[in-house]
Every structure is written in structure tokens, then in C-alpha cells.
């Protein structure tokens, strides 16, 4: 999925393209210039870092029932009326860089999303955030669940959980992010009204659904890998005799235990990579071949082994050190202040 238009287009135009890629047309505003952040957030403004991170904010437009048909018109700002019609309000926000090159954290992004939803208490708001560090540019897609108040005297809707599809790398989006974006697309789905869109996104953004999908895929990979992996010190017949068990069961247990250890270590490495605690170059094939590992010649990009003898020099040179040495270095032991 190509997201590089966020680097080439204005933020408002890029957000419109982003929604078009989800097969959703935004009923755009005739004036998409940045708005006064204190004016648009006048009822919910707070004097804290999250609000001061806002560099520019755009009211991009609306998703209405008519955008699912051929009735597609532009809207003028002067005609905006919160209670005039049902709509999904689309905002785009560019954020300033934080100190120490930290990316905005979940609390900050959620607070801004919740604030905008409170400003538009009769209509749901989604936000596309854009920000960067010294190396990469990112977007986050933010969605708030909404429900009616139990008290009949209260106006608007109750704002529920804020869900973030966070830190999508514009130049090199992660496959997991791409998978979720593909699921959020309504192409080929039976979504023809705004109500159906809100219900569909509410389901797809459900963190339990996302977690279930992740663990299901992880489980499938584990049982597939169990049939193919081998580990050093595999049990032999004498070991089975000494323990009074079948050799086949002992080998299966050996593979299972070691595979689980490998998985937990890989997850740990992915965590510290995502937190920016280790250089990205350690996971870049071109960097590895050209500088870090002179003898690194993977047969395929997805198989990190040396071609002639399948010896895993990547594991020994990179992963093994990350697994066993990283937690003992001073930076990691003193990095709590860098963690979000």
C-alpha cells in the first residue's frame, strides 16, 4: 500500500486520498486551509504538551450517506451546523516533533481525539495524525466509539474507547498495519450508509478482534514451524530410555520449548525496535550486506541464512546479542525515562 502521497500532497488532500483508498469519499470543504486550533478546540483546550504539539489542524470534510451514492457535493464552512445532519467528521492534524525525537504517545493522541469528539458531541470524529522523527514520517488513524447517554436529558453522545492505528510508517508500512487498513476498507463490503460504516469500523477497530487475529496468526505460524524447526542438543534414544518416555515425545517437547523461547525473544526484540532502543539498520537487509555483516548473503530475503551452508550468521551476530546482552547494557537499564 502506497502512503507516500502524505509526503507529496497537502495534509488535507492526502487525507482525502487516504479515505479514497478505503473506498470512502469525503464530502470535502471548499476551504481546507488550517484552522485556528484554539478556536476549533475552544471548549476543551488544555494547556499541556498534547495540545501544544498541534502544528496545524484541518477540518477536511464529512462522510455522509450521500457519499455512498452519486450525490457528491462540496460543503462550505459557513454552512456547518452540528445538528443539521448526521455525519462522520474528518480531521487531519500535523504534530510538531517532540523532545528527544520521541513519537507522540497513545495518551496524547487519544486526548486530542477525545477533545475533538467532545467539540462535536452530536457527531463522531475520526482523525488522521501526521508527524515525524529525524528519519521517518508517520500517520496514526484514530477512531472513537460513541453511544447514547442513559439519561434522556443529556444532549449528544457518550464518547467511549479511543482506538488508534498508530505509527504507520509512510515510506515503509508494516505488514500488520497494511492488513488492518485493508480490513478497514469497505471495498466489496456491504456498507452503504453512514450507520453501517460506523458499525463496521467499530467492529474492525475492536481491540479484542485485533488481538484475536494476531494470536490466531501467531498460533498458526507456531504449529507450522514446529514441523520444520530443529534445535541443537536434540534428545537421543539414551535420553528417552533414562526418562522412560518415547523418543518422539521427547523430541517434540524439545522443539516446542525452544520454539516458544525463540518466539518470546523475537517479540522482545520487536518491542525494543519499535521503541527506537536499537538501530533500524540491524533489521535492514541492504545495511547488513553493505556494512554490518560482510558475509551476509541470504538466499532469499525472507530466509536469513548463509547460502553455502545455511549457517545462521544473522542469529549469531545480531539476534543472539539482542536476546542475551541488551538488557545488561547501561542504556537499557536507564531507559525508563525514554519509554512511553
CSV table of C-alpha atoms in Angstrom, one decimal:
chain,number,residue,atom,x,y,z
A,1,UNK,CA,0.0,0.0,0.0
A,2,UNK,CA,1.4,3.3,-1.1
A,3,UNK,CA,1.2,6.1,1.5
A,4,UNK,CA,3.9,8.4,0.2
A,5,UNK,CA,1.3,10.9,-1.0
A,6,UNK,CA,1.4,12.2,2.6
A,7,UNK,CA,4.9,13.5,1.7
A,8,UNK,CA,3.9,14.9,-1.7
A,9,UNK,CA,0.4,16.4,-1.1
A,10,UNK,CA,-1.0,18.9,1.4
A,11,UNK,CA,-2.2,17.2,4.6
A,12,UNK,CA,-5.9,17.8,3.7
A,13,UNK,CA,-5.6,16.4,0.2
A,14,UNK,CA,-3.5,13.4,1.4
A,15,UNK,CA,-6.3,12.6,4.0
A,16,UNK,CA,-8.9,12.7,1.2
A,17,UNK,CA,-6.7,10.2,-0.8
A,18,UNK,CA,-6.3,8.1,2.3
A,19,UNK,CA,-10.1,7.7,2.6
A,20,UNK,CA,-10.5,7.1,-1.1
A,21,UNK,CA,-8.1,4.2,-0.7
A,22,UNK,CA,-10.5,2.9,1.9
A,23,UNK,CA,-13.2,3.2,-0.8
A,24,UNK,CA,-14.8,6.1,1.1
A,25,UNK,CA,-15.4,9.5,-0.4
A,26,UNK,CA,-15.2,12.6,1.8
A,27,UNK,CA,-17.6,15.4,1.2
A,28,UNK,CA,-14.8,17.9,1.2
A,29,UNK,CA,-14.8,21.6,2.3
A,30,UNK,CA,-14.3,24.3,-0.3
A,31,UNK,CA,-11.8,25.8,2.1
A,32,UNK,CA,-9.3,23.3,3.6
A,33,UNK,CA,-6.8,25.8,4.9
A,34,UNK,CA,-5.5,25.2,8.5
A,35,UNK,CA,-7.9,26.3,11.2
A,36,UNK,CA,-7.2,28.1,14.5
A,37,UNK,CA,-6.5,25.3,16.9
A,38,UNK,CA,-7.7,27.3,19.9
A,39,UNK,CA,-10.9,28.2,18.1
A,40,UNK,CA,-11.8,24.7,17.0
A,41,UNK,CA,-10.9,23.3,20.5
A,42,UNK,CA,-12.2,26.3,22.4
A,43,UNK,CA,-14.4,24.3,24.8
A,44,UNK,CA,-11.9,21.6,25.5
A,45,UNK,CA,-8.4,23.3,25.2
A,46,UNK,CA,-5.9,22.3,27.8
A,47,UNK,CA,-2.5,23.9,28.4
A,48,UNK,CA,-0.5,20.7,28.2
A,49,UNK,CA,2.0,19.1,25.8
A,50,UNK,CA,-0.6,17.2,23.8
A,51,UNK,CA,-2.4,20.4,22.7
A,52,UNK,CA,0.9,22.3,22.2
A,53,UNK,CA,2.1,19.6,19.8
A,54,UNK,CA,-0.5,20.7,17.3
A,55,UNK,CA,1.2,22.4,14.4
A,56,UNK,CA,-1.8,22.6,12.0
A,57,UNK,CA,-5.3,21.3,12.1
A,58,UNK,CA,-7.7,20.8,9.2
A,59,UNK,CA,-11.4,20.1,9.1
A,60,UNK,CA,-11.1,18.1,6.0
A,61,UNK,CA,-14.8,17.3,5.4
A,62,UNK,CA,-17.6,14.9,6.2
A,63,UNK,CA,-18.7,11.4,5.4
A,64,UNK,CA,-22.4,11.5,4.8
A,65,UNK,CA,-24.9,8.9,3.5
A,66,UNK,CA,-24.9,10.7,0.1
A,67,UNK,CA,-21.2,9.9,-0.5
A,68,UNK,CA,-22.1,6.3,-0.9
A,69,UNK,CA,-24.1,7.3,-4.0
A,70,UNK,CA,-23.6,9.7,-6.9
A,71,UNK,CA,-24.8,12.7,-4.9
A,72,UNK,CA,-21.4,14.2,-4.2
A,73,UNK,CA,-21.2,17.9,-3.4
A,74,UNK,CA,-18.8,20.2,-1.7
A,75,UNK,CA,-19.6,21.9,1.6
A,76,UNK,CA,-18.9,25.5,2.6
A,77,UNK,CA,-17.6,26.2,6.1
A,78,UNK,CA,-20.3,28.8,6.7
A,79,UNK,CA,-23.0,26.0,6.3
A,80,UNK,CA,-21.5,23.8,9.0
A,81,UNK,CA,-24.2,23.0,11.6
A,82,UNK,CA,-23.6,20.3,14.1
A,83,UNK,CA,-27.3,19.4,14.4
A,84,UNK,CA,-28.3,19.9,10.8
A,85,UNK,CA,-27.4,16.4,9.6
A,86,UNK,CA,-25.7,13.1,10.6
A,87,UNK,CA,-22.1,13.0,9.6
A,88,UNK,CA,-18.7,11.5,10.3
A,89,UNK,CA,-16.4,14.4,10.8
A,90,UNK,CA,-12.9,14.0,9.4
A,91,UNK,CA,-10.0,16.0,10.9
A,92,UNK,CA,-6.3,16.0,9.9
A,93,UNK,CA,-3.7,17.2,12.4
A,94,UNK,CA,0.0,17.7,11.8
A,95,UNK,CA,2.1,17.5,15.0
A,96,UNK,CA,5.4,19.0,15.9
A,97,UNK,CA,8.4,16.9,16.8
A,98,UNK,CA,8.7,16.0,20.5
A,99,UNK,CA,11.8,16.4,22.6
A,100,UNK,CA,14.4,13.6,22.2
A,101,UNK,CA,12.8,12.5,18.9
A,102,UNK,CA,10.0,10.7,20.7
A,103,UNK,CA,6.9,10.0,18.8
A,104,UNK,CA,3.6,11.2,20.2
A,105,UNK,CA,2.3,8.6,22.7
A,106,UNK,CA,-1.1,7.0,22.9
A,107,UNK,CA,-2.3,9.2,25.7
A,108,UNK,CA,-1.6,12.4,23.8
A,109,UNK,CA,-3.2,11.1,20.6
A,110,UNK,CA,-6.2,9.8,22.5
A,111,UNK,CA,-6.6,13.1,24.4
A,112,UNK,CA,-6.7,15.1,21.2
A,113,UNK,CA,-9.2,12.7,19.6
A,114,UNK,CA,-11.4,12.7,22.6
A,115,UNK,CA,-11.3,16.5,22.7
A,116,UNK,CA,-12.5,16.9,19.1
A,117,UNK,CA,-15.3,14.4,19.7
A,118,UNK,CA,-16.4,16.5,22.6
A,119,UNK,CA,-16.4,19.6,20.5
A,120,UNK,CA,-18.7,17.8,18.0
A,121,UNK,CA,-20.8,16.0,20.6
A,122,UNK,CA,-23.6,15.2,18.2
A,123,UNK,CA,-21.4,13.6,15.5
A,124,UNK,CA,-18.5,11.2,15.6
A,125,UNK,CA,-15.0,12.4,14.7
A,126,UNK,CA,-12.1,10.5,13.2
A,127,UNK,CA,-8.6,12.0,13.0
A,128,UNK,CA,-5.6,11.4,10.8
A,129,UNK,CA,-2.4,12.5,12.6
A,130,UNK,CA,0.8,13.2,10.7
A,131,UNK,CA,4.2,13.5,12.4
A,132,UNK,CA,7.8,12.5,12.1
A,133,UNK,CA,11.2,11.9,13.7
A,134,UNK,CA,14.6,12.5,12.2
A,135,UNK,CA,14.3,9.5,9.9
A,136,UNK,CA,10.7,8.7,9.1
A,137,UNK,CA,7.2,10.2,8.7
A,138,UNK,CA,4.2,8.5,10.2
A,139,UNK,CA,0.4,8.7,10.4
A,140,UNK,CA,-2.0,7.5,13.0
A,141,UNK,CA,-5.7,6.8,12.3
A,142,UNK,CA,-7.8,7.5,15.3
A,143,UNK,CA,-11.4,6.4,15.9
A,144,UNK,CA,-13.7,7.0,18.9
A,145,UNK,CA,-16.6,4.7,19.8
A,146,UNK,CA,-19.9,6.5,20.6
A,147,UNK,CA,-23.1,5.6,22.4
A,148,UNK,CA,-26.2,7.3,23.6
A,149,UNK,CA,-26.4,8.6,27.2
A,150,UNK,CA,-28.6,6.7,29.5
A,151,UNK,CA,-30.0,9.9,30.8
A,152,UNK,CA,-32.6,11.3,28.4
A,153,UNK,CA,-31.9,14.9,29.4
A,154,UNK,CA,-28.2,14.8,28.2
A,155,UNK,CA,-27.5,16.0,24.7
A,156,UNK,CA,-25.2,14.4,22.2
A,157,UNK,CA,-23.5,11.1,22.5
A,158,UNK,CA,-21.2,9.5,25.1
A,159,UNK,CA,-17.6,9.1,23.9
A,160,UNK,CA,-16.2,5.7,24.6
A,161,UNK,CA,-12.9,4.0,23.9
A,162,UNK,CA,-10.4,5.7,21.6
A,163,UNK,CA,-8.8,3.2,19.2
A,164,UNK,CA,-5.5,4.1,17.4
A,165,UNK,CA,-3.9,2.5,14.3
A,166,UNK,CA,-0.7,4.0,15.5
A,167,UNK,CA,2.7,4.9,13.9
A,168,UNK,CA,2.1,3.8,10.4
A,169,UNK,CA,5.4,4.3,8.6
A,170,UNK,CA,4.6,6.3,5.4
A,171,UNK,CA,7.6,5.1,3.5
A,172,UNK,CA,7.7,1.5,4.7
A,173,UNK,CA,4.4,0.5,6.4
A,174,UNK,CA,4.4,-2.7,8.4
A,175,UNK,CA,2.5,-5.6,7.0
A,176,UNK,CA,0.3,-5.7,10.1
A,177,UNK,CA,-0.7,-2.1,9.5
A,178,UNK,CA,-1.4,-2.9,5.9
A,179,UNK,CA,-3.6,-5.8,6.8
A,180,UNK,CA,-5.7,-3.7,9.2
A,181,UNK,CA,-6.1,-0.9,6.7
A,182,UNK,CA,-7.2,-3.5,4.1
A,183,UNK,CA,-9.8,-4.7,6.6
A,184,UNK,CA,-11.0,-1.1,7.3
A,185,UNK,CA,-11.6,-0.6,3.5
A,186,UNK,CA,-15.2,-1.0,2.6
A,187,UNK,CA,-14.4,-2.3,-0.9
A,188,UNK,CA,-16.5,-5.3,-1.5
A,189,UNK,CA,-18.2,-4.9,1.9
A,190,UNK,CA,-21.9,-4.4,2.3
A,191,UNK,CA,-21.5,-0.9,3.7
A,192,UNK,CA,-23.9,1.6,2.0
A,193,UNK,CA,-24.8,4.0,4.8
A,194,UNK,CA,-23.0,6.0,7.5
A,195,UNK,CA,-24.6,3.9,10.2
A,196,UNK,CA,-23.3,0.8,8.6
A,197,UNK,CA,-19.8,2.3,8.3
A,198,UNK,CA,-19.7,3.3,12.0
A,199,UNK,CA,-20.8,-0.2,13.0
A,200,UNK,CA,-18.3,-1.9,10.6
A,201,UNK,CA,-15.4,0.2,11.8
A,202,UNK,CA,-16.4,-0.2,15.4
A,203,UNK,CA,-16.2,-4.0,14.9
A,204,UNK,CA,-12.9,-3.9,13.0
A,205,UNK,CA,-11.3,-1.4,15.5
A,206,UNK,CA,-12.3,-3.6,18.4
A,207,UNK,CA,-9.0,-4.4,20.2
A,208,UNK,CA,-10.3,-7.8,21.1
A,209,UNK,CA,-10.8,-8.6,17.4
A,210,UNK,CA,-7.3,-7.3,16.5
A,211,UNK,CA,-5.7,-9.3,19.4
A,212,UNK,CA,-7.6,-12.4,18.4
A,213,UNK,CA,-6.4,-12.0,14.8
A,214,UNK,CA,-2.8,-11.5,15.9
A,215,UNK,CA,-2.8,-14.5,18.3
A,216,UNK,CA,-4.5,-16.7,15.7
A,217,UNK,CA,-1.9,-15.9,13.1
A,218,UNK,CA,0.9,-16.4,15.7
A,219,UNK,CA,-0.6,-19.8,16.7
A,220,UNK,CA,-0.8,-20.9,13.0
A,221,UNK,CA,2.8,-20.0,12.5
A,222,UNK,CA,3.9,-21.8,15.7
A,223,UNK,CA,2.3,-25.1,14.6
A,224,UNK,CA,3.6,-24.8,11.1
A,225,UNK,CA,7.2,-24.0,12.4
A,226,UNK,CA,7.0,-26.9,14.8
A,227,UNK,CA,7.0,-29.3,11.9
A,228,UNK,CA,10.2,-27.8,10.3
A,229,UNK,CA,12.5,-26.4,13.0
A,230,UNK,CA,15.5,-28.2,14.6
A,231,UNK,CA,17.5,-27.0,17.6
A,232,UNK,CA,20.9,-28.0,19.0
A,233,UNK,CA,21.1,-30.8,21.6
A,234,UNK,CA,18.2,-32.7,20.3
A,235,UNK,CA,17.4,-35.7,22.6
A,236,UNK,CA,18.7,-39.1,21.6
A,237,UNK,CA,17.5,-42.6,22.3
A,238,UNK,CA,19.5,-42.9,25.5
A,239,UNK,CA,17.8,-39.8,26.9
A,240,UNK,CA,14.4,-41.3,26.2
A,241,UNK,CA,15.4,-44.6,27.9
A,242,UNK,CA,16.7,-42.7,31.0
A,243,UNK,CA,13.5,-40.7,31.3
A,244,UNK,CA,11.3,-43.7,30.5
A,245,UNK,CA,9.4,-41.9,27.6
A,246,UNK,CA,9.1,-42.2,23.9
A,247,UNK,CA,11.9,-40.6,21.9
A,248,UNK,CA,9.3,-39.0,19.6
A,249,UNK,CA,7.6,-37.3,22.6
A,250,UNK,CA,10.9,-36.1,24.0
A,251,UNK,CA,11.9,-34.5,20.6
A,252,UNK,CA,8.5,-32.9,20.3
A,253,UNK,CA,8.9,-31.4,23.8
A,254,UNK,CA,12.4,-30.2,23.0
A,255,UNK,CA,11.3,-28.4,19.8
A,256,UNK,CA,8.2,-26.9,21.5
A,257,UNK,CA,10.1,-25.4,24.4
A,258,UNK,CA,12.8,-24.0,22.2
A,259,UNK,CA,10.4,-22.6,19.7
A,260,UNK,CA,8.4,-20.8,22.4
A,261,UNK,CA,11.7,-19.3,23.8
A,262,UNK,CA,12.6,-18.2,20.3
A,263,UNK,CA,9.2,-16.5,19.8
A,264,UNK,CA,9.3,-14.7,23.1
A,265,UNK,CA,12.8,-13.4,22.3
A,266,UNK,CA,11.7,-12.3,18.9
A,267,UNK,CA,8.8,-10.4,20.4
A,268,UNK,CA,11.1,-8.8,22.9
A,269,UNK,CA,13.4,-7.6,20.0
A,270,UNK,CA,10.4,-6.3,18.1
A,271,UNK,CA,9.3,-4.3,21.1
A,272,UNK,CA,12.7,-2.6,21.6
A,273,UNK,CA,12.9,-2.0,17.9
A,274,UNK,CA,9.5,-0.3,17.9
A,275,UNK,CA,10.5,1.8,20.9
A,276,UNK,CA,13.6,3.0,19.0
A,277,UNK,CA,16.0,1.5,21.5
A,278,UNK,CA,18.1,-0.3,18.9
A,279,UNK,CA,19.1,1.0,15.4
A,280,UNK,CA,16.8,0.2,12.5
A,281,UNK,CA,19.9,-0.7,10.5
A,282,UNK,CA,20.1,-4.1,12.3
A,283,UNK,CA,16.9,-5.1,10.5
A,284,UNK,CA,17.7,-3.6,7.1
A,285,UNK,CA,18.9,-6.2,4.6
A,286,UNK,CA,20.9,-3.7,2.5
A,287,UNK,CA,22.6,-2.2,5.5
A,288,UNK,CA,23.5,-5.7,6.8
A,289,UNK,CA,25.0,-6.7,3.5
A,290,UNK,CA,26.9,-3.5,2.9
A,291,UNK,CA,28.3,-2.6,6.3
A,292,UNK,CA,27.3,-4.7,9.4
A,293,UNK,CA,27.8,-8.2,8.1
A,294,UNK,CA,30.2,-8.5,5.1
A,295,UNK,CA,29.4,-12.2,4.6
A,296,UNK,CA,25.6,-11.8,4.9
A,297,UNK,CA,24.2,-13.3,1.7
A,298,UNK,CA,20.6,-14.5,2.3
A,299,UNK,CA,19.4,-17.0,-0.3
A,300,UNK,CA,16.0,-15.2,-0.1
A,301,UNK,CA,15.1,-12.0,1.6
A,302,UNK,CA,12.8,-13.9,3.9
A,303,UNK,CA,15.5,-16.5,4.9
A,304,UNK,CA,18.3,-15.1,7.0
A,305,UNK,CA,20.9,-17.8,6.3
A,306,UNK,CA,24.2,-18.0,4.5
A,307,UNK,CA,23.7,-19.6,1.1
A,308,UNK,CA,26.5,-22.2,1.1
A,309,UNK,CA,25.9,-23.9,4.4
A,310,UNK,CA,22.7,-22.4,5.9
A,311,UNK,CA,24.6,-21.3,8.9
A,312,UNK,CA,22.6,-18.5,10.6
A,313,UNK,CA,25.2,-15.8,10.9
A,314,UNK,CA,22.3,-13.3,11.4
A,315,UNK,CA,21.2,-15.1,14.5
A,316,UNK,CA,24.7,-15.3,15.9
A,317,UNK,CA,25.8,-11.8,15.1
A,318,UNK,CA,22.6,-9.9,15.7
A,319,UNK,CA,19.7,-11.7,17.4
A,320,UNK,CA,21.8,-13.6,19.9
A,321,UNK,CA,23.3,-10.4,21.2
A,322,UNK,CA,20.0,-8.7,21.3
A,323,UNK,CA,18.5,-11.6,23.2
A,324,UNK,CA,21.2,-12.0,25.8
A,325,UNK,CA,23.2,-8.9,26.0
A,326,UNK,CA,20.9,-5.9,25.5
A,327,UNK,CA,19.3,-6.0,29.0
A,328,UNK,CA,22.7,-5.8,30.6
A,329,UNK,CA,23.8,-2.6,28.9
A,330,UNK,CA,23.6,0.7,30.8
A,331,UNK,CA,21.3,2.3,28.2
A,332,UNK,CA,18.6,-0.2,28.7
A,333,UNK,CA,18.9,-0.2,32.4
A,334,UNK,CA,18.5,3.6,32.5
A,335,UNK,CA,16.0,3.9,29.7
A,336,UNK,CA,12.8,4.2,31.7
A,337,UNK,CA,12.6,7.9,31.0
A,338,UNK,CA,12.5,7.2,27.3
A,339,UNK,CA,9.7,4.8,27.5
A,340,UNK,CA,6.1,5.9,26.8
